[in-house]
PDB file of C-alpha atoms and ligand atoms in Angstrom:
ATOM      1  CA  UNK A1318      71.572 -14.355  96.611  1.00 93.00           C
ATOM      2  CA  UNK A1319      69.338 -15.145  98.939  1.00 96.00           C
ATOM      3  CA  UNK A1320      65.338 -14.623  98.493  1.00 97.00           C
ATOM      4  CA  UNK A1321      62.143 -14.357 101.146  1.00 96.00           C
ATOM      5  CA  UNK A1322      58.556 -15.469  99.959  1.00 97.00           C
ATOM      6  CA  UNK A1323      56.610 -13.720 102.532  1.00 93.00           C
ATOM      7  CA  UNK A1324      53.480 -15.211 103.755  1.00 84.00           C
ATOM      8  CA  UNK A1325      49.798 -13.987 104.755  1.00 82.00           C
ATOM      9  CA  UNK A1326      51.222 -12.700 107.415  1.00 75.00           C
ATOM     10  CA  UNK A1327      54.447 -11.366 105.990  1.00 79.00           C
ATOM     11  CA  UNK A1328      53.432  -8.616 103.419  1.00 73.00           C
ATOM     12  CA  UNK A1329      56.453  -6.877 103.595  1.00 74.00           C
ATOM     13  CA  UNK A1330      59.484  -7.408 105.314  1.00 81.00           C
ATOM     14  CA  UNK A1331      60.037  -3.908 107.694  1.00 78.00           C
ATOM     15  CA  UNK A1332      63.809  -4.799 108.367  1.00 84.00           C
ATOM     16  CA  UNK A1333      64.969  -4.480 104.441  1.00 88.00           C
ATOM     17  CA  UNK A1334      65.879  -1.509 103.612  1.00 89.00           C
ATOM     18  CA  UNK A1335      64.769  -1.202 100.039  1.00 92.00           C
ATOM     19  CA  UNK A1336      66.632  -0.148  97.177  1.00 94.00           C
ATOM     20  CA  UNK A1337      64.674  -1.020  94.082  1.00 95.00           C
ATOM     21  CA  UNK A1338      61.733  -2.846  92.919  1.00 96.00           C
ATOM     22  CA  UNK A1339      61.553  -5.264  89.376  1.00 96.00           C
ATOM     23  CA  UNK A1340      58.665  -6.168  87.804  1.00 96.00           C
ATOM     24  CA  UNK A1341      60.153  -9.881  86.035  1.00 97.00           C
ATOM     25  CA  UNK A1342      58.277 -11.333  82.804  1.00 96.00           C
ATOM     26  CA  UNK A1343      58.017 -14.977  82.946  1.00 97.00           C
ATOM     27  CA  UNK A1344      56.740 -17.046  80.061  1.00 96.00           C
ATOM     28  CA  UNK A1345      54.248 -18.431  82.722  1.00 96.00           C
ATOM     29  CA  UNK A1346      52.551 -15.088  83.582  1.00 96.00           C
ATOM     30  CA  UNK A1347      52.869 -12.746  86.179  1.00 96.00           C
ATOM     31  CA  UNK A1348      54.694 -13.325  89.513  1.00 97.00           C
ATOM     32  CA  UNK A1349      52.140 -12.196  92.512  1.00 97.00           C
ATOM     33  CA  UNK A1350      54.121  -9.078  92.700  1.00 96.00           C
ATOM     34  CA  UNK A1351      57.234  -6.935  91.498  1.00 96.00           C
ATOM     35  CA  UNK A1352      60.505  -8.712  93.182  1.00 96.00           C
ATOM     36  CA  UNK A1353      61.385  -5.946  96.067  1.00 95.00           C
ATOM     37  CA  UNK A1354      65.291  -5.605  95.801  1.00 96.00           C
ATOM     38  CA  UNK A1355      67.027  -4.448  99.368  1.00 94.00           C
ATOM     39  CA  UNK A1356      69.153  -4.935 101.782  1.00 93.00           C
ATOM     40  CA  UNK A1357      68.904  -6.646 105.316  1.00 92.00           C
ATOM     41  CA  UNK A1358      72.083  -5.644 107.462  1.00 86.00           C
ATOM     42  CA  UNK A1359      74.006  -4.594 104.079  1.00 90.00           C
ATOM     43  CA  UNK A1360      73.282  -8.035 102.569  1.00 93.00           C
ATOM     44  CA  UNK A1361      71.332  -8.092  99.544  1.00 95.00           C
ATOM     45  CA  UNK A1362      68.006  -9.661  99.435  1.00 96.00           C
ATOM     46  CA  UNK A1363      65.090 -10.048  97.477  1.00 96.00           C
ATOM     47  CA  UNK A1364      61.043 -10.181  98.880  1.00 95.00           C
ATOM     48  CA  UNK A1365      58.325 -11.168  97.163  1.00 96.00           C
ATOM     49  CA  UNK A1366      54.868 -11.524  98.542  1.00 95.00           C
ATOM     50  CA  UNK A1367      53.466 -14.382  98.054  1.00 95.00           C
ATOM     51  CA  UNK A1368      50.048 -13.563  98.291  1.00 93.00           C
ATOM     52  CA  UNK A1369      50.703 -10.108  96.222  1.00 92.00           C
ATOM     53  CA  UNK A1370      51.232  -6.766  98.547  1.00 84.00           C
ATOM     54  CA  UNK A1371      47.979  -5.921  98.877  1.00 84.00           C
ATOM     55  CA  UNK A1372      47.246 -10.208  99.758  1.00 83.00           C
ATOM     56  CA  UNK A1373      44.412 -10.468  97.321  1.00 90.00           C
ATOM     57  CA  UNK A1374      46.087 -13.944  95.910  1.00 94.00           C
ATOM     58  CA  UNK A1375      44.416 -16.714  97.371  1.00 94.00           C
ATOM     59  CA  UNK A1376      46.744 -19.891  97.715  1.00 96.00           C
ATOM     60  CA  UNK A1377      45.476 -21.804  95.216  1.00 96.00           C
ATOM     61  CA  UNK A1378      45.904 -19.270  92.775  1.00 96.00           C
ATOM     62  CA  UNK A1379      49.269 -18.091  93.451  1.00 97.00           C
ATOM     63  CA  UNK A1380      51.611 -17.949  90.218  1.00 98.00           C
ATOM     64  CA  UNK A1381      53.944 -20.767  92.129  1.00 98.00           C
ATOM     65  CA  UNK A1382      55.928 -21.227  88.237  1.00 98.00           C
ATOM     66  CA  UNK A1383      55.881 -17.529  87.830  1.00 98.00           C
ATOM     67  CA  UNK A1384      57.208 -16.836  90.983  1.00 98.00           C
ATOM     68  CA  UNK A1385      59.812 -19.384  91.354  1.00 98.00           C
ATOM     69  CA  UNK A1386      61.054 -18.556  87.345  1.00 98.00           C
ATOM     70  CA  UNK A1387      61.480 -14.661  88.523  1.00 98.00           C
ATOM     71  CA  UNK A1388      63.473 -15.297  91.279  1.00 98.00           C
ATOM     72  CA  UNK A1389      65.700 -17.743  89.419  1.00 98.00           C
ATOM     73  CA  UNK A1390      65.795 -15.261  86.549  1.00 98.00           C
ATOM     74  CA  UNK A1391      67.217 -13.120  89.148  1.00 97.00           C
ATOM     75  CA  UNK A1392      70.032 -15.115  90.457  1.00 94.00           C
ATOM     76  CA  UNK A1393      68.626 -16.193  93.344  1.00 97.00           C
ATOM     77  CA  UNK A1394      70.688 -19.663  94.876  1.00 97.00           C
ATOM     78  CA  UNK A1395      68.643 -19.639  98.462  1.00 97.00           C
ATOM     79  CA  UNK A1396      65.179 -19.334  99.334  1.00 98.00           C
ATOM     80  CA  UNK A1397      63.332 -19.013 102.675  1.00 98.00           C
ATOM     81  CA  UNK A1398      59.550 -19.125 102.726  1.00 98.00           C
ATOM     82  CA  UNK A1399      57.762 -17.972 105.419  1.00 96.00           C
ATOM     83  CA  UNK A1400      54.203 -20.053 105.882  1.00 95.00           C
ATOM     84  CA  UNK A1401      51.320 -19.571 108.329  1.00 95.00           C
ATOM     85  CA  UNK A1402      50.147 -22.866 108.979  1.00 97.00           C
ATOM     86  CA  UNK A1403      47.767 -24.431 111.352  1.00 98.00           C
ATOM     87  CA  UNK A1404      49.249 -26.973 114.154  1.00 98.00           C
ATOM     88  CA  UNK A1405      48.445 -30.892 114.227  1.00 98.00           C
ATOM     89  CA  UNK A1406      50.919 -31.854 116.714  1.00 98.00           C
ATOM     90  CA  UNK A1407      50.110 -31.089 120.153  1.00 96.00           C
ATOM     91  CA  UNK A1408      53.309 -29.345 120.925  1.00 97.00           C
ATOM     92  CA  UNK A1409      52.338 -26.900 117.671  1.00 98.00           C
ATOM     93  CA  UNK A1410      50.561 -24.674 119.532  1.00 97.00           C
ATOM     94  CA  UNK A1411      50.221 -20.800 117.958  1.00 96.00           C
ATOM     95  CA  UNK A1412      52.958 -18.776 118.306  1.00 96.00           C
ATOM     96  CA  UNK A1413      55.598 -21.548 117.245  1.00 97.00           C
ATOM     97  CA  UNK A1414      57.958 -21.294 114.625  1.00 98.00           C
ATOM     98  CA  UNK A1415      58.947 -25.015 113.044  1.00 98.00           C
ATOM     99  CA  UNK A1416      60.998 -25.938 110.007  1.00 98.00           C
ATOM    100  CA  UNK A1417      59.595 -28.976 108.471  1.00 98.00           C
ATOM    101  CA  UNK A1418      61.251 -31.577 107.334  1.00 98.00           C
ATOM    102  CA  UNK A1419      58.958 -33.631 104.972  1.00 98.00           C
ATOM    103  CA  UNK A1420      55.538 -32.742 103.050  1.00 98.00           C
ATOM    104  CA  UNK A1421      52.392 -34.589 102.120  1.00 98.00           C
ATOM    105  CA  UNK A1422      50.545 -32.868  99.091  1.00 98.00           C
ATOM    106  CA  UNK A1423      47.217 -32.987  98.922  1.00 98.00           C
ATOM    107  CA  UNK A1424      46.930 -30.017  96.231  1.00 98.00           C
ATOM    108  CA  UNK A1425      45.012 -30.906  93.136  1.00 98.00           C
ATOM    109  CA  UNK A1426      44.646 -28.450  89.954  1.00 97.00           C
ATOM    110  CA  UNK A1427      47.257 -26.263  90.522  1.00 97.00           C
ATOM    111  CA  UNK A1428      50.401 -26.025  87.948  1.00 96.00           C
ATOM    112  CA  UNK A1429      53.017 -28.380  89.530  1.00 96.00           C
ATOM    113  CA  UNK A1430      55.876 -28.619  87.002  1.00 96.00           C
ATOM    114  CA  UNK A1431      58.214 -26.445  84.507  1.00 94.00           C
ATOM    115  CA  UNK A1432      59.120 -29.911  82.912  1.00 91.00           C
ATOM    116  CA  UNK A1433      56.041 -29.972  80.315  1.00 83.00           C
ATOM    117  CA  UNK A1434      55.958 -32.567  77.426  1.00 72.00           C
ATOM    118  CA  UNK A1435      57.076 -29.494  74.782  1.00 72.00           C
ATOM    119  CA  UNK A1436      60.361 -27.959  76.067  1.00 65.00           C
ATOM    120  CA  UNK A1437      61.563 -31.107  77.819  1.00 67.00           C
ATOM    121  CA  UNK A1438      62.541 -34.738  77.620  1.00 76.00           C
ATOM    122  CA  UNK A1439      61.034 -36.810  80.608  1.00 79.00           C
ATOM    123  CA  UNK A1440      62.365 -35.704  83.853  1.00 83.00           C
ATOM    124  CA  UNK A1441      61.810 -36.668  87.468  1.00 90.00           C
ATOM    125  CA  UNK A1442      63.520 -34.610  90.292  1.00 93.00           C
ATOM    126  CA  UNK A1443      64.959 -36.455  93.389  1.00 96.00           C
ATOM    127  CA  UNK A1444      62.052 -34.938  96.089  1.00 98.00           C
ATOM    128  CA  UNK A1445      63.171 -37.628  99.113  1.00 98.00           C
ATOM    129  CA  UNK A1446      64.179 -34.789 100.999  1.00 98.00           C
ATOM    130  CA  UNK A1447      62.000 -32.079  99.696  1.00 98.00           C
ATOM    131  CA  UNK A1448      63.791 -29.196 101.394  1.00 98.00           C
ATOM    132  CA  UNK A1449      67.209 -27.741 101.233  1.00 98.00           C
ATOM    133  CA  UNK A1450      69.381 -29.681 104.820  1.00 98.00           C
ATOM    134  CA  UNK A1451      72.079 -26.744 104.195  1.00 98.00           C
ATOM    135  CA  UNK A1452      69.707 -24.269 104.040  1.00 98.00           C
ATOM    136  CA  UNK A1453      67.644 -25.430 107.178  1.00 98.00           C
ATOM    137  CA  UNK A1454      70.715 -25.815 109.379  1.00 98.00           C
ATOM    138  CA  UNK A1455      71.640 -22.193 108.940  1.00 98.00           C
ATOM    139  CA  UNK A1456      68.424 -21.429 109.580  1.00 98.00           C
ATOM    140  CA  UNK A1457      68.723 -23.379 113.082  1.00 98.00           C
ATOM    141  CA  UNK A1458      71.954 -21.246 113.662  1.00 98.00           C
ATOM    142  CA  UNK A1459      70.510 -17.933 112.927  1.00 97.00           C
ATOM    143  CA  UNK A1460      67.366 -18.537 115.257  1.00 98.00           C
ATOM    144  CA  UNK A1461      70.109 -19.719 117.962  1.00 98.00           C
ATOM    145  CA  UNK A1462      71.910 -16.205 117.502  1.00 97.00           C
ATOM    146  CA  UNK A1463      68.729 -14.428 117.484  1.00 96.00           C
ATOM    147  CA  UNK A1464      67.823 -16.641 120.825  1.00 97.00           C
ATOM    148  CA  UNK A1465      64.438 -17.521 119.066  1.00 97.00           C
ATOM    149  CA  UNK A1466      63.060 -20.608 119.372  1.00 97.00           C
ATOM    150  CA  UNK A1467      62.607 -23.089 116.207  1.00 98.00           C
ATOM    151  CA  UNK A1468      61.630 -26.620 115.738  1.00 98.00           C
ATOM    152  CA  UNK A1469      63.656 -28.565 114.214  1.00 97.00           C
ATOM    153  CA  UNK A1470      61.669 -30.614 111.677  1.00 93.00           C
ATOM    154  CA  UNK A1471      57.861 -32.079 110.676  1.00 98.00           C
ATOM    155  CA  UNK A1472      55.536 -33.038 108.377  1.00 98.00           C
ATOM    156  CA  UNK A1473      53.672 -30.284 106.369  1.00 98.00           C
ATOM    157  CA  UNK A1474      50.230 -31.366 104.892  1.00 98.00           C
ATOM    158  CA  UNK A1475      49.965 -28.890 101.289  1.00 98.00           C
ATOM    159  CA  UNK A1476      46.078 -28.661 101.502  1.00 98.00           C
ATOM    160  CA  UNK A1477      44.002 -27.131  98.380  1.00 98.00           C
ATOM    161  CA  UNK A1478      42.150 -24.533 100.226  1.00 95.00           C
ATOM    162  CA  UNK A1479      40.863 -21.754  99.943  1.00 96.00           C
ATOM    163  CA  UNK A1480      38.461 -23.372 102.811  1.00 97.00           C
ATOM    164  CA  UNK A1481      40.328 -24.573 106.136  1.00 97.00           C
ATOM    165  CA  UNK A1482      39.712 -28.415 106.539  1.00 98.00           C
ATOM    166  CA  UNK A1483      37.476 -30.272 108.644  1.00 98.00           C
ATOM    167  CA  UNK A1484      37.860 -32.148 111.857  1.00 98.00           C
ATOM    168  CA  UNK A1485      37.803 -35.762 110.508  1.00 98.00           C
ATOM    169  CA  UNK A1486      40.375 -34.494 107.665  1.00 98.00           C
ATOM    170  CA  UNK A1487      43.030 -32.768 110.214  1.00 98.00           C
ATOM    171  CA  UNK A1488      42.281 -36.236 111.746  1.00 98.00           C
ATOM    172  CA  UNK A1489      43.414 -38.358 108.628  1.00 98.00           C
ATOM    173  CA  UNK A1490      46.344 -35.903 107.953  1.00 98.00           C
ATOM    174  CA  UNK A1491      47.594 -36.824 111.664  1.00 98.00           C
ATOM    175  CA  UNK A1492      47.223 -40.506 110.798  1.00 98.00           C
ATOM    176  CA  UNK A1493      49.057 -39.948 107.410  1.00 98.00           C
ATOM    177  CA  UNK A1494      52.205 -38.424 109.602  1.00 98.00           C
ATOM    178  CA  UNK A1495      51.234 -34.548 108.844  1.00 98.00           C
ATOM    179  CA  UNK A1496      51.833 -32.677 112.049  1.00 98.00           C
ATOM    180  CA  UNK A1497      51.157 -29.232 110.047  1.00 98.00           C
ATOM    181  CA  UNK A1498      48.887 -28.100 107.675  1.00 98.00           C
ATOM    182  CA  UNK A1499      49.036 -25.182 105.558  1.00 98.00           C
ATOM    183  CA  UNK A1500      47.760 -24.198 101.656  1.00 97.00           C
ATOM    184  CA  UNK A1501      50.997 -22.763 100.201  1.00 97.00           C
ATOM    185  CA  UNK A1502      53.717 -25.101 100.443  1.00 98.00           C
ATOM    186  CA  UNK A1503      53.227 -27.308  97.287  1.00 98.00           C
ATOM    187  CA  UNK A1504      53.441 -27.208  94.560  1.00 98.00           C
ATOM    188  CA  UNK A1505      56.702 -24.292  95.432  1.00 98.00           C
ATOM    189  CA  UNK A1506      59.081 -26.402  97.183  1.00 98.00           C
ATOM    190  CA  UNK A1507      58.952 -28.879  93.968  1.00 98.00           C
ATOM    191  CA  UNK A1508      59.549 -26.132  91.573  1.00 98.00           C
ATOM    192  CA  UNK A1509      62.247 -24.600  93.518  1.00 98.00           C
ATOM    193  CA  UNK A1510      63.580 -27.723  93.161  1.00 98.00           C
ATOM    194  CA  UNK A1511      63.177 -28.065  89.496  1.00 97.00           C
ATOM    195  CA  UNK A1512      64.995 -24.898  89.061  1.00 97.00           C
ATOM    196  CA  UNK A1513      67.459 -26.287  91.436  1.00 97.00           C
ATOM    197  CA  UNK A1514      67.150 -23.811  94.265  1.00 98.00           C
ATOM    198  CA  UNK A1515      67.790 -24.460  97.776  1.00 98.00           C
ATOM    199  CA  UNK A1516      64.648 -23.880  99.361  1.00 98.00           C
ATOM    200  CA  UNK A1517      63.530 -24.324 102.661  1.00 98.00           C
ATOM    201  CA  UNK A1518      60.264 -22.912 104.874  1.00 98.00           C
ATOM    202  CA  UNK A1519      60.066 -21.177 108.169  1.00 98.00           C
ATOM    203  CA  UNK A1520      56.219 -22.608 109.576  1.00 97.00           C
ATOM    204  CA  UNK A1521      54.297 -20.340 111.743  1.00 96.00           C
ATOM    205  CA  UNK A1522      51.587 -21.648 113.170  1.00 97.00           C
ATOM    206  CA  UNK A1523      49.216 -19.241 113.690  1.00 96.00           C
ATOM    207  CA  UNK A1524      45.950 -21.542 114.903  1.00 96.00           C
ATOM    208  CA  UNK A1525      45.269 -25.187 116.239  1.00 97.00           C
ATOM    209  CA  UNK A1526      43.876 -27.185 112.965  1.00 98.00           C
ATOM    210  CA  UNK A1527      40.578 -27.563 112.885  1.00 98.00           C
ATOM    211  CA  UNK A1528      39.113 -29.477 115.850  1.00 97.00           C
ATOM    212  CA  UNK A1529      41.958 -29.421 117.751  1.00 97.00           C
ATOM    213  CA  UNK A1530      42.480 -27.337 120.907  1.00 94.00           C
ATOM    214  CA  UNK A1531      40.499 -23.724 121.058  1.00 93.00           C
ATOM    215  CA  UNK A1532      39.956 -24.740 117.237  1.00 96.00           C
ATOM    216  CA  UNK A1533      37.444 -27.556 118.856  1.00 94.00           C
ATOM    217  CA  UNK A1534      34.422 -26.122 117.763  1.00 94.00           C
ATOM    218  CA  UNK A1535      35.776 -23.897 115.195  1.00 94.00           C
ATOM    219  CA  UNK A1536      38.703 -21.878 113.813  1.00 94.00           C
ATOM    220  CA  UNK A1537      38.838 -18.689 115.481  1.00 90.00           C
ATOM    221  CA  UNK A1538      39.848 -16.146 112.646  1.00 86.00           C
ATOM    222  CA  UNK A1539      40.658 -12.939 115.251  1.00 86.00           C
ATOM    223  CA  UNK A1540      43.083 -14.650 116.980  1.00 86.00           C
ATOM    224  CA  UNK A1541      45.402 -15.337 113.876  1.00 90.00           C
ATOM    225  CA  UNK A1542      46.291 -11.938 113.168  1.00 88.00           C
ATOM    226  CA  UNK A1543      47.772 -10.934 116.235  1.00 89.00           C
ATOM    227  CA  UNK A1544      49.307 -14.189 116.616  1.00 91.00           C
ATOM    228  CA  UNK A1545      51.107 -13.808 113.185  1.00 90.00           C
ATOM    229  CA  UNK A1546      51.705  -9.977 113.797  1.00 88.00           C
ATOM    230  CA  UNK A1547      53.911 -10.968 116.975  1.00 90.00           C
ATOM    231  CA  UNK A1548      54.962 -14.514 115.209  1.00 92.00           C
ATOM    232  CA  UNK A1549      56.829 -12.278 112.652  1.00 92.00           C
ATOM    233  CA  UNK A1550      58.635 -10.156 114.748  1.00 92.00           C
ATOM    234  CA  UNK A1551      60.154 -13.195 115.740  1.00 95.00           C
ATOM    235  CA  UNK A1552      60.755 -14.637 111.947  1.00 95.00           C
ATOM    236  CA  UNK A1553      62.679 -11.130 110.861  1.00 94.00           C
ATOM    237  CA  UNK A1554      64.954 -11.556 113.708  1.00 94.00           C
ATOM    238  CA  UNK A1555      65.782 -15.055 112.590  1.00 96.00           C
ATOM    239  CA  UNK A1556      66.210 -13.374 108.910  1.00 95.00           C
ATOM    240  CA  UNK A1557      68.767 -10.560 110.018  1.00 93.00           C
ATOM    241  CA  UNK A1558      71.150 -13.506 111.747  1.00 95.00           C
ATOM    242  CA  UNK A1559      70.874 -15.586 108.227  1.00 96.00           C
ATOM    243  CA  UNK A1560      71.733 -13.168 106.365  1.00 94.00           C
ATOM    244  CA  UNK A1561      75.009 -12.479 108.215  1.00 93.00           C
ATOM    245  CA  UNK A1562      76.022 -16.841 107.724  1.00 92.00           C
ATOM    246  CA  UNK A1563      78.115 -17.893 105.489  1.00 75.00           C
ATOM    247  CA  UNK A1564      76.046 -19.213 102.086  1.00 68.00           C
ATOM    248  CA  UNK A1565      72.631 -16.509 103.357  1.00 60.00           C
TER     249      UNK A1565
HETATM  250  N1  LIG B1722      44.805 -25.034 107.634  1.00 79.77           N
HETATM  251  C1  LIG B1722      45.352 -24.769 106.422  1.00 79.77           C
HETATM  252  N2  LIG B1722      46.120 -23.715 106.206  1.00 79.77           N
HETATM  253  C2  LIG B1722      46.360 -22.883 107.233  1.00 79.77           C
HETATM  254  C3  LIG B1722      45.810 -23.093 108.503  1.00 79.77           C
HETATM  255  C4  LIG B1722      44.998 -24.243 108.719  1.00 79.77           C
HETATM  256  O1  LIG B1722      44.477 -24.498 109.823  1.00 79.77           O
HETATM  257  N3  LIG B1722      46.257 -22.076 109.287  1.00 79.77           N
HETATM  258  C5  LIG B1722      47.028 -21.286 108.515  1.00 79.77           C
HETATM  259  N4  LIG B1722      47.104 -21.761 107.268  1.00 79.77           N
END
């Protein structure tokens, strides 16, 4: 089954007709929300917000382990996350969708594994590729169908937040290869991994990164929202032609 982490700007998905929702207990706390069960053109899918419903969870203390434990606890083989993120490359200007490729993490404090010294000998996940090439080339083939455009491929930057960065750090990120920077994306792909999901992100950049374009002399907080309110539209399109693919 296939499963959507919705974003900041992605609070609900409007296109899934919902049948049920599950509140999941995880031995690592509560998930941000209850898992929404419904359907997306009589497929079955399952939403959860990342940021809880009411997006009071900031991203550095979202329940990644909790999260990614419910939805495996629920079957879940596929995941798409959906993640505003703030363009580095010039060509990321707001308004584009991209599908990274690679990720940098630059997250510090936040709970990064399942595999603890207590419940498991010493494990190390294969992370070359961090995200799910299956998964990412049906994603390219749904946005075709749904004639929406989607980069293929990039390097996400996983900041810490809460704050956005500052113009010399957007300017070491570029030099260390990021060409996208966003708060949510690690430590989640990792423990999708762990839990040996296929996982893979739909980027919307909502803003130039800090000094960079209109975001010269500042990031310009009431532009994002209507950016990402018109982004989405685009995003549940691509969702309603996965969910049709062979393998969601
Ligand atoms: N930086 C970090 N995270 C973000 C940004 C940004 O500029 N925009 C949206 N999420």
């Amino acid at each position: 089954m296939l499963a959507i982490i919705g974003g900041s700007g992605l609070a609900q998905l409007s296109n899934l007709e919902v049948t049920h929702r599950q509140v999941v207990r995880t031995p690592y706390g509560e998930p941000s929300g209850a898992l929404t069960f419904g359907n997306i053109q009589g497929h079955e899918v399952i939403f959860l917000a990342r940021h809880g419903y009411g997006l009071t969870i900031p991203p550095h203390e979202v329940n990644y382990c909790a999260n990614i434990w419910a939805l495996h606890s629920q079957q879940v083989s596929n995941v798409v996350a959906v993640a505003t993120v703030g363009g580095i490359r010039s060509d990321l200007t707001p308004g584009t969708l991209i599908v990274p490729d690679q990720i940098i993490d630059y997250t510090h404090d936040r709970k990064s594994t399942f595999f603890t010294a207590n419940n498991h000998s010493v494990t190390h996940i294969d992370f070359t590729h961090p995200y799910s090439e299956p998964l990412r080339q049906r994603l390219f083939r749904a946005a075709e169908r749904a004639g929406e455009a989607l980069v293929a491929g990039g390097t996400y930057a996983a900041t810490q937040g809460p704050r956005l960065e500052t113009a010399a750090e957007i300017n070491r990120l570029e030099r260390d290869g990021a060409h996208m920077v966003g708060m949510t994306g690690m430590p989640e792909a990792a423990l999708a991994r762990e839990m040996g999901l296929s996982y893979a992100t739909i980027a919307v950049v909502v803003n130039p990164a800090a000094g960079r374009g209109s975001s010269g002399q500042g990031v310009k907080f009431e532009n994002i929202q209507a950016v990402s309110h018109k982004t989405m539209a685009k995003v549940r399109h691509i969702l309603e032609e996965l969910v049709t693919l062979d393998g969601g």
